[in-house]
Amino acid sequence: MSDPLSATLSALADPTRRAILARLSLGDATVNELAEPFEISLPAVSRHLKVLESAGLISRGREAQWRPCKLKVQSLKAVDDWLSVYRRFWEESFDRMGAYIDELKHGEDDERAKKNRR
Amino acid sequence: MSDPLSATLSALADPTRRAILARLSLGDATVNELAEPFEISLPAVSRHLKVLESAGLISRGREAQWRPCKLKVQSLKAVDDWLSVYRRFWEESFDRMGAYIDELKHGEDDERAKKNRR
């Protein structure tokens, strides 16, 4: 029922699911390979994969036995696009900090110039 | 109980809450001002604000009557930082597309050069 962006954000709101995506960013993996580093059962991993798959964050191969999981980045890009509106807030404050540092530096240069003139 | 990033992502997984943040990105607003464009009750807006506040996405003023809401961008920046690991996927594919377009262009130039030589 939820919109695609809400479904993606909801799927990402879990540290195990984010860790699974991080693993898949290094390459495709089977459920067994994904379960290995986590201290949770295979069925629990399968449930997480189902959430990630229905949110469009991963796809799964057709082979019944292996069904390797693959990262799909389009949904992550949609989050990135949504965030871009807000990025100016931290980029602006970063720019302001840069301007302030420049100001301090120029102040120092001016002081030095004055001293040299004396 | 959930980690800060999960709490932020979970709070963002709702279109009304994202619309409230978009409104606050334009400036501080009271609950009444926030409720106006939405066809939902004041208590429903208040519940959304509580979720946003506990996820660190907004802060609220002290004045009991007005309590203006203010956007807090640090949590959004944390999502942006988390996403930065994945950004290379679409930036790389964008670069590849650019390289492909360049290749097509050069191909055309070569064709034109050949024709001129004839």
PDB file of C-alpha atoms in Angstrom:
ATOM      1  CA  MET A   1       0.000   0.000   0.000  1.00  0.00           C
ATOM      2  CA  SER A   2       2.887   2.401   0.690  1.00  0.00           C
ATOM      3  CA  ASP A   3       4.594   4.506  -1.980  1.00  0.00           C
ATOM      4  CA  PRO A   4       7.905   3.180  -3.370  1.00  0.00           C
ATOM      5  CA  LEU A   5      10.105   5.686  -1.505  1.00  0.00           C
ATOM      6  CA  SER A   6       8.408   4.915   1.830  1.00  0.00           C
ATOM      7  CA  ALA A   7       8.811   1.168   1.180  1.00  0.00           C
ATOM      8  CA  THR A   8      12.534   1.680   0.448  1.00  0.00           C
ATOM      9  CA  LEU A   9      13.130   3.829   3.550  1.00  0.00           C
ATOM     10  CA  SER A  10      11.213   1.370   5.713  1.00  0.00           C
ATOM     11  CA  ALA A  11      13.276  -1.561   4.365  1.00  0.00           C
ATOM     12  CA  LEU A  12      16.493   0.384   5.081  1.00  0.00           C
ATOM     13  CA  ALA A  13      15.428   1.090   8.692  1.00  0.00           C
ATOM     14  CA  ASP A  14      17.107  -2.088   9.968  1.00  0.00           C
ATOM     15  CA  PRO A  15      20.837  -2.588  10.641  1.00  0.00           C
ATOM     16  CA  THR A  16      20.872  -6.235   9.453  1.00  0.00           C
ATOM     17  CA  ARG A  17      19.231  -5.311   6.157  1.00  0.00           C
ATOM     18  CA  ARG A  18      21.707  -2.451   5.674  1.00  0.00           C
ATOM     19  CA  ALA A  19      24.567  -4.898   6.402  1.00  0.00           C
ATOM     20  CA  ILE A  20      23.166  -7.317   3.795  1.00  0.00           C
ATOM     21  CA  LEU A  21      23.151  -4.485   1.223  1.00  0.00           C
ATOM     22  CA  ALA A  22      26.741  -3.568   2.176  1.00  0.00           C
ATOM     23  CA  ARG A  23      27.768  -7.194   1.575  1.00  0.00           C
ATOM     24  CA  LEU A  24      25.940  -7.248  -1.786  1.00  0.00           C
ATOM     25  CA  SER A  25      27.680  -4.024  -2.837  1.00  0.00           C
ATOM     26  CA  LEU A  26      30.854  -6.176  -2.983  1.00  0.00           C
ATOM     27  CA  GLY A  27      29.227  -8.772  -5.253  1.00  0.00           C
ATOM     28  CA  ASP A  28      26.296 -11.170  -5.609  1.00  0.00           C
ATOM     29  CA  ALA A  29      25.792 -13.748  -2.833  1.00  0.00           C
ATOM     30  CA  THR A  30      23.596 -16.709  -1.918  1.00  0.00           C
ATOM     31  CA  VAL A  31      21.393 -16.810   1.190  1.00  0.00           C
ATOM     32  CA  ASN A  32      23.964 -19.068   2.905  1.00  0.00           C
ATOM     33  CA  GLU A  33      26.793 -16.665   2.156  1.00  0.00           C
ATOM     34  CA  LEU A  34      24.705 -13.772   3.428  1.00  0.00           C
ATOM     35  CA  ALA A  35      23.714 -15.578   6.626  1.00  0.00           C
ATOM     36  CA  GLU A  36      27.304 -16.520   7.554  1.00  0.00           C
ATOM     37  CA  PRO A  37      28.488 -13.262   9.207  1.00  0.00           C
ATOM     38  CA  PHE A  38      25.211 -12.782  11.107  1.00  0.00           C
ATOM     39  CA  GLU A  39      24.214 -14.649  14.210  1.00  0.00           C
ATOM     40  CA  ILE A  40      20.701 -15.199  12.941  1.00  0.00           C
ATOM     41  CA  SER A  41      18.907 -18.179  11.405  1.00  0.00           C
ATOM     42  CA  LEU A  42      18.520 -18.818   7.652  1.00  0.00           C
ATOM     43  CA  PRO A  43      14.741 -18.232   7.852  1.00  0.00           C
ATOM     44  CA  ALA A  44      15.388 -14.850   9.518  1.00  0.00           C
ATOM     45  CA  VAL A  45      17.808 -13.909   6.716  1.00  0.00           C
ATOM     46  CA  SER A  46      15.208 -15.060   4.164  1.00  0.00           C
ATOM     47  CA  ARG A  47      12.618 -12.790   5.765  1.00  0.00           C
ATOM     48  CA  HIS A  48      15.007  -9.813   5.506  1.00  0.00           C
ATOM     49  CA  LEU A  49      15.693 -10.680   1.853  1.00  0.00           C
ATOM     50  CA  LYS A  50      11.961 -10.754   1.155  1.00  0.00           C
ATOM     51  CA  VAL A  51      11.595  -7.223   2.575  1.00  0.00           C
ATOM     52  CA  LEU A  52      14.593  -5.990   0.542  1.00  0.00           C
ATOM     53  CA  GLU A  53      13.270  -7.654  -2.619  1.00  0.00           C
ATOM     54  CA  SER A  54       9.752  -6.216  -2.322  1.00  0.00           C
ATOM     55  CA  ALA A  55      11.265  -2.756  -1.730  1.00  0.00           C
ATOM     56  CA  GLY A  56      13.196  -3.166  -4.994  1.00  0.00           C
ATOM     57  CA  LEU A  57      16.573  -3.037  -3.225  1.00  0.00           C
ATOM     58  CA  ILE A  58      17.699  -6.495  -4.378  1.00  0.00           C
ATOM     59  CA  SER A  59      16.801  -8.988  -7.072  1.00  0.00           C
ATOM     60  CA  ARG A  60      17.156 -12.767  -6.872  1.00  0.00           C
ATOM     61  CA  GLY A  61      18.271 -15.296  -9.462  1.00  0.00           C
ATOM     62  CA  ARG A  62      15.891 -17.869 -10.923  1.00  0.00           C
ATOM     63  CA  GLU A  63      17.836 -21.029  -9.957  1.00  0.00           C
ATOM     64  CA  ALA A  64      15.702 -22.613  -7.201  1.00  0.00           C
ATOM     65  CA  GLN A  65      18.697 -24.004  -5.337  1.00  0.00           C
ATOM     66  CA  TRP A  66      21.026 -20.991  -5.289  1.00  0.00           C
ATOM     67  CA  ARG A  67      18.979 -17.922  -6.069  1.00  0.00           C
ATOM     68  CA  PRO A  68      21.924 -15.530  -5.781  1.00  0.00           C
ATOM     69  CA  CYS A  69      21.008 -12.072  -4.505  1.00  0.00           C
ATOM     70  CA  LYS A  70      22.012  -8.948  -6.390  1.00  0.00           C
ATOM     71  CA  LEU A  71      22.023  -5.324  -5.251  1.00  0.00           C
ATOM     72  CA  LYS A  72      19.666  -3.045  -7.203  1.00  0.00           C
ATOM     73  CA  VAL A  73      20.740   0.571  -6.853  1.00  0.00           C
ATOM     74  CA  GLN A  74      17.805   2.378  -8.483  1.00  0.00           C
ATOM     75  CA  SER A  75      15.831   2.579  -5.203  1.00  0.00           C
ATOM     76  CA  LEU A  76      18.894   3.874  -3.353  1.00  0.00           C
ATOM     77  CA  LYS A  77      19.286   6.499  -6.059  1.00  0.00           C
ATOM     78  CA  ALA A  78      15.654   7.547  -5.439  1.00  0.00           C
ATOM     79  CA  VAL A  79      16.545   8.149  -1.764  1.00  0.00           C
ATOM     80  CA  ASP A  80      19.598  10.115  -2.907  1.00  0.00           C
ATOM     81  CA  ASP A  81      17.430  12.226  -5.226  1.00  0.00           C
ATOM     82  CA  TRP A  82      14.953  12.913  -2.430  1.00  0.00           C
ATOM     83  CA  LEU A  83      17.818  13.959  -0.109  1.00  0.00           C
ATOM     84  CA  SER A  84      19.324  16.327  -2.698  1.00  0.00           C
ATOM     85  CA  VAL A  85      16.793  19.048  -1.739  1.00  0.00           C
ATOM     86  CA  TYR A  86      18.196  19.053   1.810  1.00  0.00           C
ATOM     87  CA  ARG A  87      21.874  18.740   0.872  1.00  0.00           C
ATOM     88  CA  ARG A  88      22.198  22.524   0.505  1.00  0.00           C
ATOM     89  CA  PHE A  89      21.747  22.833   4.298  1.00  0.00           C
ATOM     90  CA  TRP A  90      24.990  21.076   5.171  1.00  0.00           C
ATOM     91  CA  GLU A  91      26.795  22.208   2.034  1.00  0.00           C
ATOM     92  CA  GLU A  92      25.858  25.824   2.792  1.00  0.00           C
ATOM     93  CA  SER A  93      27.047  25.557   6.389  1.00  0.00           C
ATOM     94  CA  PHE A  94      30.234  23.933   5.088  1.00  0.00           C
ATOM     95  CA  ASP A  95      30.680  26.857   2.660  1.00  0.00           C
ATOM     96  CA  ARG A  96      30.089  29.314   5.487  1.00  0.00           C
ATOM     97  CA  MET A  97      32.729  27.544   7.586  1.00  0.00           C
ATOM     98  CA  GLY A  98      35.124  27.715   4.614  1.00  0.00           C
ATOM     99  CA  ALA A  99      34.449  31.447   4.205  1.00  0.00           C
ATOM    100  CA  TYR A 100      35.059  31.952   7.942  1.00  0.00           C
ATOM    101  CA  ILE A 101      38.391  30.061   7.761  1.00  0.00           C
ATOM    102  CA  ASP A 102      39.387  32.198   4.756  1.00  0.00           C
ATOM    103  CA  GLU A 103      38.484  35.297   6.751  1.00  0.00           C
ATOM    104  CA  LEU A 104      40.618  34.173   9.697  1.00  0.00           C
ATOM    105  CA  LYS A 105      43.525  33.417   7.350  1.00  0.00           C
ATOM    106  CA  HIS A 106      43.294  36.801   5.624  1.00  0.00           C
ATOM    107  CA  GLY A 107      43.130  38.431   9.061  1.00  0.00           C
ATOM    108  CA  GLU A 108      46.390  36.669   9.950  1.00  0.00           C
ATOM    109  CA  ASP A 109      47.953  37.716   6.638  1.00  0.00           C
ATOM    110  CA  ASP A 110      46.925  41.326   7.290  1.00  0.00           C
ATOM    111  CA  GLU A 111      48.469  41.152  10.781  1.00  0.00           C
ATOM    112  CA  ARG A 112      51.671  39.733   9.342  1.00  0.00           C
ATOM    113  CA  ALA A 113      51.769  42.421   6.626  1.00  0.00           C
ATOM    114  CA  LYS A 114      51.357  45.118   9.285  1.00  0.00           C
ATOM    115  CA  LYS A 115      54.182  43.635  11.378  1.00  0.00           C
ATOM    116  CA  ASN A 116      56.480  43.472   8.332  1.00  0.00           C
ATOM    117  CA  ARG A 117      55.770  47.092   7.536  1.00  0.00           C
ATOM    118  CA  ARG A 118      56.799  48.189  11.046  1.00  0.00           C
TER     119      ARG A 118
ATOM    120  CA  MET B   1      15.798   0.465  21.150  1.00  0.00           C
ATOM    121  CA  SER B   2      16.774   1.017  17.490  1.00  0.00           C
ATOM    122  CA  ASP B   3      20.026   2.673  16.400  1.00  0.00           C
ATOM    123  CA  PRO B   4      19.814   6.388  15.408  1.00  0.00           C
ATOM    124  CA  LEU B   5      20.099   5.745  11.644  1.00  0.00           C
ATOM    125  CA  SER B   6      17.318   3.122  11.725  1.00  0.00           C
ATOM    126  CA  ALA B   7      15.120   5.506  13.744  1.00  0.00           C
ATOM    127  CA  THR B   8      15.728   8.277  11.187  1.00  0.00           C
ATOM    128  CA  LEU B   9      14.996   6.031   8.180  1.00  0.00           C
ATOM    129  CA  SER B  10      11.869   4.664   9.856  1.00  0.00           C
ATOM    130  CA  ALA B  11      10.613   8.198  10.595  1.00  0.00           C
ATOM    131  CA  LEU B  12      11.235   9.171   6.957  1.00  0.00           C
ATOM    132  CA  ALA B  13       9.254   6.163   5.672  1.00  0.00           C
ATOM    133  CA  ASP B  14       6.000   8.140   5.595  1.00  0.00           C
ATOM    134  CA  PRO B  15       4.883  10.635   2.908  1.00  0.00           C
ATOM    135  CA  THR B  16       3.161  12.996   5.385  1.00  0.00           C
ATOM    136  CA  ARG B  17       6.270  13.188   7.581  1.00  0.00           C
ATOM    137  CA  ARG B  18       8.432  13.851   4.523  1.00  0.00           C
ATOM    138  CA  ALA B  19       5.980  16.617   3.464  1.00  0.00           C
ATOM    139  CA  ILE B  20       6.227  18.153   6.962  1.00  0.00           C
ATOM    140  CA  LEU B  21      10.035  18.212   6.638  1.00  0.00           C
ATOM    141  CA  ALA B  22       9.745  19.792   3.172  1.00  0.00           C
ATOM    142  CA  ARG B  23       7.539  22.551   4.671  1.00  0.00           C
ATOM    143  CA  LEU B  24      10.022  23.089   7.534  1.00  0.00           C
ATOM    144  CA  SER B  25      12.893  23.359   5.057  1.00  0.00           C
ATOM    145  CA  LEU B  26      11.251  26.675   4.036  1.00  0.00           C
ATOM    146  CA  GLY B  27      11.152  27.949   7.634  1.00  0.00           C
ATOM    147  CA  ASP B  28       9.924  27.204  11.154  1.00  0.00           C
ATOM    148  CA  ALA B  29       6.190  26.557  11.600  1.00  0.00           C
ATOM    149  CA  THR B  30       3.633  25.893  14.330  1.00  0.00           C
ATOM    150  CA  VAL B  31       1.524  22.722  14.511  1.00  0.00           C
ATOM    151  CA  ASN B  32      -1.464  24.651  13.118  1.00  0.00           C
ATOM    152  CA  GLU B  33       0.539  25.947  10.166  1.00  0.00           C
ATOM    153  CA  LEU B  34       1.838  22.435   9.500  1.00  0.00           C
ATOM    154  CA  ALA B  35      -1.629  20.862   9.700  1.00  0.00           C
ATOM    155  CA  GLU B  36      -3.209  23.330   7.246  1.00  0.00           C
ATOM    156  CA  PRO B  37      -2.175  21.773   3.880  1.00  0.00           C
ATOM    157  CA  PHE B  38      -2.940  18.208   5.063  1.00  0.00           C
ATOM    158  CA  GLU B  39      -6.388  16.722   5.342  1.00  0.00           C
ATOM    159  CA  ILE B  40      -5.588  15.178   8.715  1.00  0.00           C
ATOM    160  CA  SER B  41      -6.469  16.138  12.280  1.00  0.00           C
ATOM    161  CA  LEU B  42      -4.238  18.163  14.608  1.00  0.00           C
ATOM    162  CA  PRO B  43      -3.690  15.126  16.886  1.00  0.00           C
ATOM    163  CA  ALA B  44      -2.528  13.108  13.857  1.00  0.00           C
ATOM    164  CA  VAL B  45      -0.062  15.886  12.925  1.00  0.00           C
ATOM    165  CA  SER B  46       1.114  15.958  16.561  1.00  0.00           C
ATOM    166  CA  ARG B  47       1.781  12.225  16.454  1.00  0.00           C
ATOM    167  CA  HIS B  48       3.872  12.645  13.282  1.00  0.00           C
ATOM    168  CA  LEU B  49       5.789  15.504  14.937  1.00  0.00           C
ATOM    169  CA  LYS B  50       6.511  13.291  17.956  1.00  0.00           C
ATOM    170  CA  VAL B  51       8.021  10.628  15.660  1.00  0.00           C
ATOM    171  CA  LEU B  52      10.104  13.243  13.810  1.00  0.00           C
ATOM    172  CA  GLU B  53      11.269  14.781  17.100  1.00  0.00           C
ATOM    173  CA  SER B  54      12.320  11.483  18.674  1.00  0.00           C
ATOM    174  CA  ALA B  55      14.237  10.626  15.467  1.00  0.00           C
ATOM    175  CA  GLY B  56      16.107  13.931  15.840  1.00  0.00           C
ATOM    176  CA  LEU B  57      14.688  15.291  12.568  1.00  0.00           C
ATOM    177  CA  ILE B  58      12.981  18.317  14.143  1.00  0.00           C
ATOM    178  CA  SER B  59      13.209  20.303  17.366  1.00  0.00           C
ATOM    179  CA  ARG B  60      10.387  22.199  19.048  1.00  0.00           C
ATOM    180  CA  GLY B  61      10.362  25.558  20.827  1.00  0.00           C
ATOM    181  CA  ARG B  62       9.752  25.869  24.571  1.00  0.00           C
ATOM    182  CA  GLU B  63       6.707  28.179  24.442  1.00  0.00           C
ATOM    183  CA  ALA B  64       3.827  25.922  25.551  1.00  0.00           C
ATOM    184  CA  GLN B  65       1.268  27.682  23.330  1.00  0.00           C
ATOM    185  CA  TRP B  66       3.161  27.871  20.031  1.00  0.00           C
ATOM    186  CA  ARG B  67       6.032  25.440  20.194  1.00  0.00           C
ATOM    187  CA  PRO B  68       7.305  26.250  16.672  1.00  0.00           C
ATOM    188  CA  CYS B  69       8.911  23.301  14.872  1.00  0.00           C
ATOM    189  CA  LYS B  70      12.354  23.586  13.358  1.00  0.00           C
ATOM    190  CA  LEU B  71      14.111  21.272  10.875  1.00  0.00           C
ATOM    191  CA  LYS B  72      17.263  19.615  12.214  1.00  0.00           C
ATOM    192  CA  VAL B  73      19.482  18.493   9.343  1.00  0.00           C
ATOM    193  CA  GLN B  74      22.141  16.449  11.198  1.00  0.00           C
ATOM    194  CA  SER B  75      20.101  13.221  10.977  1.00  0.00           C
ATOM    195  CA  LEU B  76      19.470  13.768   7.256  1.00  0.00           C
ATOM    196  CA  LYS B  77      23.198  14.290   6.807  1.00  0.00           C
ATOM    197  CA  ALA B  78      23.773  10.918   8.531  1.00  0.00           C
ATOM    198  CA  VAL B  79      21.537   9.275   5.884  1.00  0.00           C
ATOM    199  CA  ASP B  80      23.498  11.120   3.189  1.00  0.00           C
ATOM    200  CA  ASP B  81      26.800   9.872   4.666  1.00  0.00           C
ATOM    201  CA  TRP B  82      25.480   6.303   4.754  1.00  0.00           C
ATOM    202  CA  LEU B  83      24.352   6.597   1.102  1.00  0.00           C
ATOM    203  CA  SER B  84      27.738   7.941  -0.040  1.00  0.00           C
ATOM    204  CA  VAL B  85      29.169   4.382  -0.148  1.00  0.00           C
ATOM    205  CA  TYR B  86      26.556   3.460  -2.789  1.00  0.00           C
ATOM    206  CA  ARG B  87      26.710   6.696  -4.780  1.00  0.00           C
ATOM    207  CA  ARG B  88      29.610   5.353  -6.871  1.00  0.00           C
ATOM    208  CA  PHE B  89      27.185   2.860  -8.471  1.00  0.00           C
ATOM    209  CA  TRP B  90      25.062   5.472 -10.239  1.00  0.00           C
ATOM    210  CA  GLU B  91      27.924   7.904 -10.692  1.00  0.00           C
ATOM    211  CA  GLU B  92      29.983   5.142 -12.365  1.00  0.00           C
ATOM    212  CA  SER B  93      27.119   4.161 -14.652  1.00  0.00           C
ATOM    213  CA  PHE B  94      26.640   7.858 -15.451  1.00  0.00           C
ATOM    214  CA  ASP B  95      30.355   8.098 -16.311  1.00  0.00           C
ATOM    215  CA  ARG B  96      30.064   4.970 -18.465  1.00  0.00           C
ATOM    216  CA  MET B  97      27.096   6.501 -20.301  1.00  0.00           C
ATOM    217  CA  GLY B  98      29.136   9.672 -20.833  1.00  0.00           C
ATOM    218  CA  ALA B  99      32.053   7.646 -22.206  1.00  0.00           C
ATOM    219  CA  TYR B 100      29.652   5.796 -24.529  1.00  0.00           C
ATOM    220  CA  ILE B 101      28.185   9.078 -25.833  1.00  0.00           C
ATOM    221  CA  ASP B 102      31.735  10.376 -26.413  1.00  0.00           C
ATOM    222  CA  GLU B 103      32.515   7.179 -28.306  1.00  0.00           C
ATOM    223  CA  LEU B 104      29.426   7.576 -30.510  1.00  0.00           C
ATOM    224  CA  LYS B 105      30.330  11.223 -31.171  1.00  0.00           C
ATOM    225  CA  HIS B 106      33.906  10.349 -32.120  1.00  0.00           C
ATOM    226  CA  GLY B 107      32.557   7.582 -34.336  1.00  0.00           C
ATOM    227  CA  GLU B 108      30.421  10.167 -36.139  1.00  0.00           C
ATOM    228  CA  ASP B 109      33.408  12.509 -36.447  1.00  0.00           C
ATOM    229  CA  ASP B 110      35.475   9.675 -37.943  1.00  0.00           C
ATOM    230  CA  GLU B 111      32.677   8.919 -40.430  1.00  0.00           C
ATOM    231  CA  ARG B 112      32.489  12.590 -41.405  1.00  0.00           C
ATOM    232  CA  ALA B 113      36.301  12.792 -41.770  1.00  0.00           C
ATOM    233  CA  LYS B 114      36.239   9.735 -44.041  1.00  0.00           C
ATOM    234  CA  LYS B 115      33.477  11.260 -46.201  1.00  0.00           C
ATOM    235  CA  ASN B 116      35.390  14.539 -46.520  1.00  0.00           C
ATOM    236  CA  ARG B 117      38.488  12.674 -47.553  1.00  0.00           C
ATOM    237  CA  ARG B 118      36.630  10.944 -50.380  1.00  0.00           C
TER     238      ARG B 118
END
